[in-house]
mmCIF file of C-alpha atoms in Angstrom:
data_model
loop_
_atom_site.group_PDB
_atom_site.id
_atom_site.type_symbol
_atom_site.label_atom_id
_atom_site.label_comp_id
_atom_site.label_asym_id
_atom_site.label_seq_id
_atom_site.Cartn_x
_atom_site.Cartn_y
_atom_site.Cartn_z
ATOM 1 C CA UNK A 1 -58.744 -21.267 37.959
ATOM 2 C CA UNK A 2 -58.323 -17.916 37.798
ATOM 3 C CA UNK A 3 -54.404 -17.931 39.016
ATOM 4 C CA UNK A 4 -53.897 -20.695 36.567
ATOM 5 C CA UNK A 5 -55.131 -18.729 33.341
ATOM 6 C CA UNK A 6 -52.739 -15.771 34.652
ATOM 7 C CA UNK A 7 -50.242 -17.681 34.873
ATOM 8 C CA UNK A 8 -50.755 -19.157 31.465
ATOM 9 C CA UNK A 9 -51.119 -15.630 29.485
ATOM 10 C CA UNK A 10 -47.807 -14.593 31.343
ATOM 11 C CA UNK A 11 -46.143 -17.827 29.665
ATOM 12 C CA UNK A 12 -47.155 -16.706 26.192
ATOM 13 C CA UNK A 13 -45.814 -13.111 26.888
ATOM 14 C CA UNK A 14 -42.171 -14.468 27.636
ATOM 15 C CA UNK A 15 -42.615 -16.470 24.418
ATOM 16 C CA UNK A 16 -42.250 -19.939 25.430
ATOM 17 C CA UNK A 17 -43.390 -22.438 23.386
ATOM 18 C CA UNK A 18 -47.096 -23.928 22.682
ATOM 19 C CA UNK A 19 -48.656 -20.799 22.807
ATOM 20 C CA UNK A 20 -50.172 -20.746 19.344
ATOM 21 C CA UNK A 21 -48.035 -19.980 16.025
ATOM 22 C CA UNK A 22 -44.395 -19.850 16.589
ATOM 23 C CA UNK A 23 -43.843 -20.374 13.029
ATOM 24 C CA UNK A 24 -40.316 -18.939 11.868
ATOM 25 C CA UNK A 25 -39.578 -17.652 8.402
ATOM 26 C CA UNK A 26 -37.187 -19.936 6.650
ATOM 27 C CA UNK A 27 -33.573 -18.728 6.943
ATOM 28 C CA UNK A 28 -32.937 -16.730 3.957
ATOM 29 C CA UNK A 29 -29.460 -17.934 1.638
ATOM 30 C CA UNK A 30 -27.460 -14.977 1.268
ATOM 31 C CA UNK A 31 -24.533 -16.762 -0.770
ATOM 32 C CA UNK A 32 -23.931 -15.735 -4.235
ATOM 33 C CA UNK A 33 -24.705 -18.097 -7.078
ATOM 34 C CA UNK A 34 -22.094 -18.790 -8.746
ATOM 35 C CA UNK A 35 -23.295 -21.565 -11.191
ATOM 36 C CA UNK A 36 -22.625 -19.454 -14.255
ATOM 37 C CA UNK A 37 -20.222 -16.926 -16.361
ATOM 38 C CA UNK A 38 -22.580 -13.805 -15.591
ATOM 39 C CA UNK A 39 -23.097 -14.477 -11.980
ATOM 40 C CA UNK A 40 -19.139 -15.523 -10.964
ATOM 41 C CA UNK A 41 -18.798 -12.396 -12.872
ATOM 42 C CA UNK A 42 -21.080 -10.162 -11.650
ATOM 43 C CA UNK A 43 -20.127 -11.241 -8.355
ATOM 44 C CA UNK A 44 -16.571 -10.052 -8.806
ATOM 45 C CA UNK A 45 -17.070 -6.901 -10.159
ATOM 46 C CA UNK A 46 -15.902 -4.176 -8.098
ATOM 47 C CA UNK A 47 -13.786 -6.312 -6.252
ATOM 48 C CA UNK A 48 -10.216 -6.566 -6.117
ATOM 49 C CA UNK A 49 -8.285 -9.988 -5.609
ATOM 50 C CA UNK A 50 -4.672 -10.013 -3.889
ATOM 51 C CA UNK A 51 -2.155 -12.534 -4.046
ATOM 52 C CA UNK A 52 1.277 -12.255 -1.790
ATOM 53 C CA UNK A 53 3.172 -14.310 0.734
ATOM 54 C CA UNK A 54 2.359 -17.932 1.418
ATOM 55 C CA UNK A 55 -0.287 -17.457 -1.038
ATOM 56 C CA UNK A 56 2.064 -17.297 -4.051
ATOM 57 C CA UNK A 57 2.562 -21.178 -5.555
ATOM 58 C CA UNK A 58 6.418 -22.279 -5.934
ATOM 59 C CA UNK A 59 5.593 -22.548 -9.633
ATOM 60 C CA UNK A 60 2.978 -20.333 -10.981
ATOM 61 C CA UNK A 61 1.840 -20.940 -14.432
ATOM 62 C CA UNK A 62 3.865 -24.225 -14.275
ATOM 63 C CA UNK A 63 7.346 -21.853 -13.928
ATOM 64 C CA UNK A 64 10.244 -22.281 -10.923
ATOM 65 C CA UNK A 65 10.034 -19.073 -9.319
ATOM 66 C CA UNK A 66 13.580 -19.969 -8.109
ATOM 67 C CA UNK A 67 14.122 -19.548 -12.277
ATOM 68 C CA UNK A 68 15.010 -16.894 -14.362
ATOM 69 C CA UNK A 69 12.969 -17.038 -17.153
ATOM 70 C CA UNK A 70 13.486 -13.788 -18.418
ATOM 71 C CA UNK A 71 10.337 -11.639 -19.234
ATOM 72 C CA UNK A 72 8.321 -14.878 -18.245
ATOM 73 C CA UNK A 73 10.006 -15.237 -14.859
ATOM 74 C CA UNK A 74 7.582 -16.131 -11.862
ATOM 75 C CA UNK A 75 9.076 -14.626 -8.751
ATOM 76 C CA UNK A 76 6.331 -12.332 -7.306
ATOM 77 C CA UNK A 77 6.015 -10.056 -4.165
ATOM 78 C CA UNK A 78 2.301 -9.477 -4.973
ATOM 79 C CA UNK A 79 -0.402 -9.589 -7.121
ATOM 80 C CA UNK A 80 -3.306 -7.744 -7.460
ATOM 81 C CA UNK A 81 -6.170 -8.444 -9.590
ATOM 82 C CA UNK A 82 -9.352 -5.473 -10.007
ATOM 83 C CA UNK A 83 -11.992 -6.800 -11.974
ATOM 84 C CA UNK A 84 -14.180 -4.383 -13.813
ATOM 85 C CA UNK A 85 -16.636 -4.416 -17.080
ATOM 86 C CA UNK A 86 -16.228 -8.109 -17.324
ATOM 87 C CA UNK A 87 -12.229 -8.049 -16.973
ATOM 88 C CA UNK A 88 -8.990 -8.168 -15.122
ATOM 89 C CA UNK A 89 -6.655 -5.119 -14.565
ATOM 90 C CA UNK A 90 -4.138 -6.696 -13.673
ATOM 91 C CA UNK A 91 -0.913 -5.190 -11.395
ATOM 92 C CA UNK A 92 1.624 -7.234 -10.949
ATOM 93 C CA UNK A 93 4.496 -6.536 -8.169
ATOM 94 C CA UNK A 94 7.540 -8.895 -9.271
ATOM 95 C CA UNK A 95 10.239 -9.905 -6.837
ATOM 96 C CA UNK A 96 14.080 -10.201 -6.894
ATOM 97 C CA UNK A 97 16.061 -13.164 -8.529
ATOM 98 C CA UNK A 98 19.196 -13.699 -6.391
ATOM 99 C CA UNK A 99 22.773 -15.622 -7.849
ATOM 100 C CA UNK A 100 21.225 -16.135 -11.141
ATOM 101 C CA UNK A 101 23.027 -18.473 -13.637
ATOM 102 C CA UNK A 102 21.798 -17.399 -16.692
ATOM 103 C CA UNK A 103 18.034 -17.914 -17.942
ATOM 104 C CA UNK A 104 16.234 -21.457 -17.446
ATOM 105 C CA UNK A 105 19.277 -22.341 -15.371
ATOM 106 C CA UNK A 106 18.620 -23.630 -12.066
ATOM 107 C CA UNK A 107 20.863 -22.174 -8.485
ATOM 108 C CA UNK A 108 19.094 -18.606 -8.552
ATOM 109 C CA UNK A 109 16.730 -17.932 -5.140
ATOM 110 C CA UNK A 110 13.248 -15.782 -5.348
ATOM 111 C CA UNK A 111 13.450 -12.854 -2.990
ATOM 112 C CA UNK A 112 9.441 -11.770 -2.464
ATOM 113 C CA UNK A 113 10.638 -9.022 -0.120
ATOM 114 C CA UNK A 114 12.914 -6.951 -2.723
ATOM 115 C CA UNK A 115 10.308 -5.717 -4.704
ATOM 116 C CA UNK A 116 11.307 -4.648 -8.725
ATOM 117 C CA UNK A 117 8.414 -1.852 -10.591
ATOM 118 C CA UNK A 118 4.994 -2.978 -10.779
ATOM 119 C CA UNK A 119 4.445 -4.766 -14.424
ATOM 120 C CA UNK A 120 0.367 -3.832 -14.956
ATOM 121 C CA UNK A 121 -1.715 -5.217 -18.144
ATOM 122 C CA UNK A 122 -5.343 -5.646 -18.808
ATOM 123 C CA UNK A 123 -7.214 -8.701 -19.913
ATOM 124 C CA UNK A 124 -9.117 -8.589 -23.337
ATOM 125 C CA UNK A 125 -11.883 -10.710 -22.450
ATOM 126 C CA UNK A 126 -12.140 -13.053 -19.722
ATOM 127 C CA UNK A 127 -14.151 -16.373 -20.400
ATOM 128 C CA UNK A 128 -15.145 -18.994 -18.089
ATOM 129 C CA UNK A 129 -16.669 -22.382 -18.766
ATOM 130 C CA UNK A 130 -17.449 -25.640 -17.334
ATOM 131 C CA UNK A 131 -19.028 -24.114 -14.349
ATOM 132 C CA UNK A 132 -20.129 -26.410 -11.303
ATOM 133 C CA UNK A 133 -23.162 -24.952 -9.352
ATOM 134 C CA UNK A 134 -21.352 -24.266 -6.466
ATOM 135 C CA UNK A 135 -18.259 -22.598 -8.054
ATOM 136 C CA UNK A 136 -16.008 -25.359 -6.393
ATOM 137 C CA UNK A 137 -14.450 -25.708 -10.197
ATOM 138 C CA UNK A 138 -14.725 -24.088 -12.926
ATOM 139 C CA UNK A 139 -12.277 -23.360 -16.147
ATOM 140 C CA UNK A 140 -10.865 -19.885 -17.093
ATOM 141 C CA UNK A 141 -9.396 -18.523 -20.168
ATOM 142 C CA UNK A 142 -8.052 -15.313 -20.017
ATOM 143 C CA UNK A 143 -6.583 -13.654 -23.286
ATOM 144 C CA UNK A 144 -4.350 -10.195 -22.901
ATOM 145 C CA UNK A 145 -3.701 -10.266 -26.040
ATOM 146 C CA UNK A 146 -0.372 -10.631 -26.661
ATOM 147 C CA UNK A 147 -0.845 -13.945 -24.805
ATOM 148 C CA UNK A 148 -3.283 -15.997 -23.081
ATOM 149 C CA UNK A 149 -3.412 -18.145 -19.649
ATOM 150 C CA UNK A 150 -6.137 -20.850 -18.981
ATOM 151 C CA UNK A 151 -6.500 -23.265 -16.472
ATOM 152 C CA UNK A 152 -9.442 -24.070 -13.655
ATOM 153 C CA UNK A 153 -10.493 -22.166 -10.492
ATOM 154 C CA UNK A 154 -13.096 -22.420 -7.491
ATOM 155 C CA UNK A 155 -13.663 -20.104 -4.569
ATOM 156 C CA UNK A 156 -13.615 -21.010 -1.213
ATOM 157 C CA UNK A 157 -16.599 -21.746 0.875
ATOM 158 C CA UNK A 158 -16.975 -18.739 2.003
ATOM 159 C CA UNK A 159 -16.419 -17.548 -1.094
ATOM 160 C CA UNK A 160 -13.579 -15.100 0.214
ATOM 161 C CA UNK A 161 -11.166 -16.542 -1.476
ATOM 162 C CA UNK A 162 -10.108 -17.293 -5.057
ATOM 163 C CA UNK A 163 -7.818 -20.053 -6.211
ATOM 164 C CA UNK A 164 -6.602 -20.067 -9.945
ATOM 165 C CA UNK A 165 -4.675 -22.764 -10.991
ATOM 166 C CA UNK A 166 -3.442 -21.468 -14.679
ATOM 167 C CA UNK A 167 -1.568 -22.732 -17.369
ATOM 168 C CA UNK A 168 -0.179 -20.496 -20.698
ATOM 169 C CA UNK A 169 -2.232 -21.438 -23.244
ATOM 170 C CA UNK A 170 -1.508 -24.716 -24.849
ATOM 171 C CA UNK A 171 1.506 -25.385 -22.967
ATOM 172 C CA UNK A 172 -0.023 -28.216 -20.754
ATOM 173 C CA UNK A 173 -2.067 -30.631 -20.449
ATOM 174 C CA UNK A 174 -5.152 -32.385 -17.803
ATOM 175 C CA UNK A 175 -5.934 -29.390 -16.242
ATOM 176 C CA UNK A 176 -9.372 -29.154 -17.276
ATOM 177 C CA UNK A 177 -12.644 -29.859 -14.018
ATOM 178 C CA UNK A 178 -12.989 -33.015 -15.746
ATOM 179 C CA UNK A 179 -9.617 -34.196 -14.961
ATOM 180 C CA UNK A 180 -9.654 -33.654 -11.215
ATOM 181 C CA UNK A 181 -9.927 -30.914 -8.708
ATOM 182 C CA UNK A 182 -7.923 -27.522 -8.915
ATOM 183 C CA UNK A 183 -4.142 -28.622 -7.778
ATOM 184 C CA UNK A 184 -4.971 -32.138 -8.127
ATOM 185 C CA UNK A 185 -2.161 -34.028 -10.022
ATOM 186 C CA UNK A 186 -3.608 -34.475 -13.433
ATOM 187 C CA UNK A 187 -1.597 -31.851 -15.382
ATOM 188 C CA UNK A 188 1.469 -32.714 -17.329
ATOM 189 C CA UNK A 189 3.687 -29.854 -19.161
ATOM 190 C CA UNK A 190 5.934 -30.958 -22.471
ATOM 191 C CA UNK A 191 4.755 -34.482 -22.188
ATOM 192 C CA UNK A 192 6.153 -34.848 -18.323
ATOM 193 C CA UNK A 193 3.862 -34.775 -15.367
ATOM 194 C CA UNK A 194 4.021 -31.473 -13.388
ATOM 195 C CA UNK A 195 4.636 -32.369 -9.723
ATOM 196 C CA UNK A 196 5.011 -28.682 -8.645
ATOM 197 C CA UNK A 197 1.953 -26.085 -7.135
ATOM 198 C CA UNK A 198 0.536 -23.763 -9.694
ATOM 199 C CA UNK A 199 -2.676 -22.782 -7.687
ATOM 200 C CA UNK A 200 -2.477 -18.746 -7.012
ATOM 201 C CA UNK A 201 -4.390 -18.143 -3.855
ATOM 202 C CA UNK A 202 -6.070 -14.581 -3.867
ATOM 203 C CA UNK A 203 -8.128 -13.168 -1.016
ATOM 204 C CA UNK A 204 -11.501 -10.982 -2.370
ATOM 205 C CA UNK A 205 -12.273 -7.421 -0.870
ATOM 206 C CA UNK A 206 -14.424 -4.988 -1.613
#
């Protein structure tokens, strides 16, 4: 009897099972919530959100980057978003436009490695809306001032990544949660269905 107690204390002390309580504390959920303006916000402050190589869409904000469209032209090497107080500081690393034809004419090629100086602006207010509770949609308007871009976002599961799918204000169309996904093809421009990516893919540090 006696080696049989012994043996059952030394059980317990390695911590096998059916020794008493082995209750466990629930896991605790360390993701952000991101169900609302203030928290997707808060969340971001600090941070800074980069967009370059594979990441860049063919057309962001509905544009050819393979277009010159003047001061409105698309072709990036990077882009690099801080956010801070509640908005985006915003610098912007454009590309090079080879064999161009003229503005809005097709034939010219984006070169993301020849790098042209950094363009940098700051947002006015940034405004979200429409927020599912998981972040995996939302919609964005962001005015700086002079103009305005809107469209709908979600962050990855991990939430280390943020994809923007934006739109200048007014200029298209079905690109709100309701209408689909972010990239889904729901979004016309002018009237015409846009068949092209606009989603800007930015990985989140800090």
């Amino acid at each position: 009897m006696k080696k049989t107690f012994l043996s059952a204390m030394m059980l317990c002390t390695l911590g096998l099972s059916g020794c008493g309580d082995d209750t466990t504390d629930p896991p605790v959920d360390t993701k952000p919530k991101l169900d609302s303006q203030s928290n997707i916000l808060a969340f971001l402050e600090g941070k800074t959100l980069v967009m370059e190589g594979d990441n860049i869409p063919s057309h962001p904000l509905s544009l050819d980057e393979d277009i010159n469209w003047g001061s409105a032209s698309q072709c990036f090497q990077k882009v690099t978003i801080g956010v801070g107080g509640n908005n985006f500081h915003v610098n912007s690393i454009p590309g090079t436009l080879r064999n161009s034809t003229g503005v809005g004419q097709p034939g010219s090629t984006c070169d993301h490695a020849a790098a042209q100086n950094a363009l940098v602006f700051d947002s006015k207010a940034v405004t979200l809306s429409n927020i599912a509770a998981d972040g995996s949609c939302f919609e964005v308007l962001v005015d700086y001032g002079s103009f305005k871009q809107e469209g709908r976002a979600r962050f990855s599961a991990d939430t280390k990544k943020l994809s923007m799918e934006l739109y200048f204000e007014a200029k298209a169309t079905g690109w709100h949660c309701a209408d689909g996904a972010v990239g889904a093809k729901s979004v016309s421009t002018s009237g015409v269905a846009f068949t092209g990516n606009a989603v800007q893919v930015y990985d989140i540090s800090g």
